[in-house]
Short mmCIF file of C-alpha atoms in Angstrom, two decimals:
data_model
loop_
_atom_site.label_atom_id
_atom_site.label_comp_id
_atom_site.label_asym_id
_atom_site.label_seq_id
_atom_site.Cartn_x
_atom_site.Cartn_y
_atom_site.Cartn_z
CA MET A 220 11.92 -76.83 -4.18
CA SER A 221 10.34 -73.48 -3.30
CA GLU A 222 11.00 -71.60 -0.04
CA SER A 223 8.07 -71.11 2.33
CA ARG A 224 7.76 -67.51 3.57
CA SER A 225 6.09 -66.41 6.72
CA THR A 226 3.10 -64.20 6.27
CA ASP A 227 3.06 -63.06 9.83
CA THR A 228 1.22 -59.75 10.11
CA PRO A 229 2.81 -57.37 12.60
CA VAL A 230 0.78 -56.81 15.74
CA THR A 231 -0.87 -53.41 15.86
CA VAL A 232 -1.99 -51.55 18.99
CA GLY A 233 -4.53 -48.65 19.07
CA ILE A 234 -3.61 -45.55 20.88
CA ASP A 235 -5.87 -46.13 23.91
CA GLU A 236 -4.17 -49.69 24.46
CA LEU A 237 -0.82 -47.97 23.90
CA LEU A 238 -1.45 -45.33 26.45
CA GLU A 239 -2.56 -48.04 29.06
CA ARG A 240 0.55 -50.00 28.44
CA VAL A 241 2.85 -46.93 28.75
CA ARG A 242 0.99 -45.62 31.94
CA ALA A 243 1.17 -48.84 33.60
CA GLY A 244 4.96 -48.48 33.86
CA TYR A 245 5.18 -45.43 36.01
CA ASP A 246 3.11 -43.57 38.51
CA ARG A 247 1.62 -40.38 36.98
CA ILE A 248 1.06 -37.42 39.38
CA ASP A 249 -1.70 -34.78 39.80
CA PRO A 250 -1.40 -30.96 39.73
CA ARG A 251 -0.84 -30.66 43.36
CA GLU A 252 1.80 -33.47 43.46
CA ALA A 253 3.63 -31.82 40.70
CA ALA A 254 3.58 -28.53 42.32
CA ALA A 255 5.00 -30.08 45.57
CA ALA A 256 7.51 -32.04 43.32
CA ALA A 257 8.68 -28.81 41.62
CA GLU A 258 9.26 -27.20 45.12
CA ALA A 259 11.36 -30.16 46.07
CA GLY A 260 13.62 -29.72 42.82
CA ALA A 261 11.71 -31.52 40.17
CA LEU A 262 11.92 -30.18 36.55
CA LEU A 263 8.48 -29.39 35.11
CA VAL A 264 8.83 -29.56 31.26
CA ASP A 265 6.09 -27.90 29.21
CA ILE A 266 5.73 -29.41 25.77
CA ARG A 267 2.75 -27.70 24.32
CA TYR A 268 3.16 -25.86 21.15
CA ALA A 269 3.46 -22.17 21.02
CA ALA A 270 -0.38 -21.45 20.18
CA LEU A 271 -1.41 -23.05 23.15
CA ARG A 272 1.10 -21.33 25.56
CA ASP A 273 -0.04 -18.02 23.93
CA ARG A 274 -3.69 -18.58 24.61
CA ASP A 275 -3.34 -20.19 27.99
CA GLY A 276 -0.32 -19.09 29.61
CA LEU A 277 2.73 -20.61 31.21
CA ILE A 278 3.45 -22.46 34.36
CA PRO A 279 6.06 -20.15 36.23
CA GLY A 280 9.31 -21.92 36.41
CA ALA A 281 8.64 -24.68 33.79
CA LEU A 282 11.25 -25.43 31.24
CA VAL A 283 9.39 -24.94 27.70
CA VAL A 284 10.56 -27.52 25.27
CA GLU A 285 8.28 -28.49 22.28
CA ARG A 286 7.58 -31.98 21.91
CA ASN A 287 9.77 -32.52 18.79
CA GLU A 288 12.76 -31.38 20.73
CA LEU A 289 12.29 -33.10 24.01
CA GLU A 290 14.60 -36.18 23.85
CA TRP A 291 17.56 -33.81 22.44
CA ARG A 292 17.15 -31.27 25.29
CA LEU A 293 16.58 -33.67 28.35
CA ASP A 294 19.35 -36.29 27.31
CA PRO A 295 21.75 -35.68 30.08
CA GLN A 296 24.47 -37.22 27.58
CA GLY A 297 23.24 -35.30 24.52
CA SER A 298 25.17 -32.68 22.74
CA HIS A 299 22.08 -30.37 22.47
CA ARG A 300 20.86 -30.93 26.18
CA ALA A 301 19.35 -27.98 28.10
CA PRO A 302 21.40 -26.88 31.20
CA GLU A 303 18.63 -28.30 33.45
CA ALA A 304 19.27 -31.78 32.15
CA VAL A 305 21.87 -32.64 34.82
CA GLY A 306 21.60 -36.33 35.07
CA HIS A 307 19.63 -39.58 34.68
CA ASP A 308 18.35 -39.30 38.27
CA LEU A 309 16.53 -35.96 37.58
CA GLN A 310 12.77 -35.95 38.45
CA VAL A 311 11.05 -34.74 35.22
CA VAL A 312 7.13 -33.93 35.24
CA VAL A 313 6.20 -33.67 31.51
CA ILE A 314 3.20 -31.58 30.89
CA CYS A 315 1.11 -31.37 27.61
CA ASN A 316 -2.39 -29.63 27.39
CA GLU A 317 -4.46 -32.40 28.56
CA GLY A 318 -2.26 -35.28 29.81
CA TYR A 319 -2.05 -37.46 26.60
CA ALA A 320 1.00 -36.56 24.65
CA SER A 321 2.75 -36.22 27.84
CA SER A 322 2.60 -39.93 28.63
CA LEU A 323 4.00 -40.93 25.32
CA ALA A 324 6.88 -38.50 26.08
CA VAL A 325 7.57 -40.02 29.35
CA ALA A 326 7.87 -43.42 27.62
CA SER A 327 10.61 -42.04 25.38
CA LEU A 328 12.38 -40.19 28.17
CA ARG A 329 12.32 -43.40 30.31
CA GLN A 330 14.01 -45.27 27.22
CA LEU A 331 16.80 -42.61 27.43
CA GLY A 332 17.38 -43.50 31.14
CA LEU A 333 15.40 -40.81 32.92
CA HIS A 334 13.89 -43.40 35.18
CA ARG A 335 11.99 -40.72 37.28
CA ALA A 336 10.13 -39.16 34.32
CA THR A 337 6.65 -38.77 34.77
CA ASP A 338 3.58 -36.85 33.53
CA LEU A 339 0.88 -34.48 34.95
CA ILE A 340 -2.62 -36.13 34.86
CA GLY A 341 -4.95 -33.73 32.93
CA GLY A 342 -2.05 -31.67 31.67
CA PHE A 343 -1.86 -28.00 31.84
CA GLN A 344 -5.60 -27.69 31.91
CA ALA A 345 -5.78 -29.66 35.30
CA TRP A 346 -3.01 -27.52 36.66
CA ARG A 347 -4.90 -24.22 35.70
CA ALA A 348 -8.24 -25.87 36.96
CA ALA A 349 -6.56 -26.54 40.36
CA GLY A 350 -5.91 -22.88 40.67
CA LEU A 351 -2.03 -23.16 40.59
CA PRO A 352 -0.05 -20.30 39.21
CA VAL A 353 -0.12 -19.47 35.76
CA SER A 354 1.50 -16.51 33.99
CA ALA A 355 0.92 -14.81 30.72
CA THR A 356 3.36 -15.39 27.98
#
């Protein structure tokens, strides 16, 4: 007697659908809301890579953490956490260049228990276009 094996193919999701699913789980904020959140104590986290920061500048007061280090630096229980990672209730606003990679980063942070993590609609480019402060690197 031969054993029958399942030939189920894993379900795949394209990036556009993945972004839609991830973003449905939280409220994203616009540049003015992000600035107000920072004034109220939220942590702005810039995950852009160095070349973009060098080219376009920085948001004053934002914590710079490149994407590949984000979870290690923001996990309040992690041994490599940033001093700013004070607890799971911290409001974190993740900022990438245009607001795509930041959404995926938020999904990861939320899995770590940072339930108030969100991202900036349009990313750094929207912040700058809104006329909000930017400093040279």
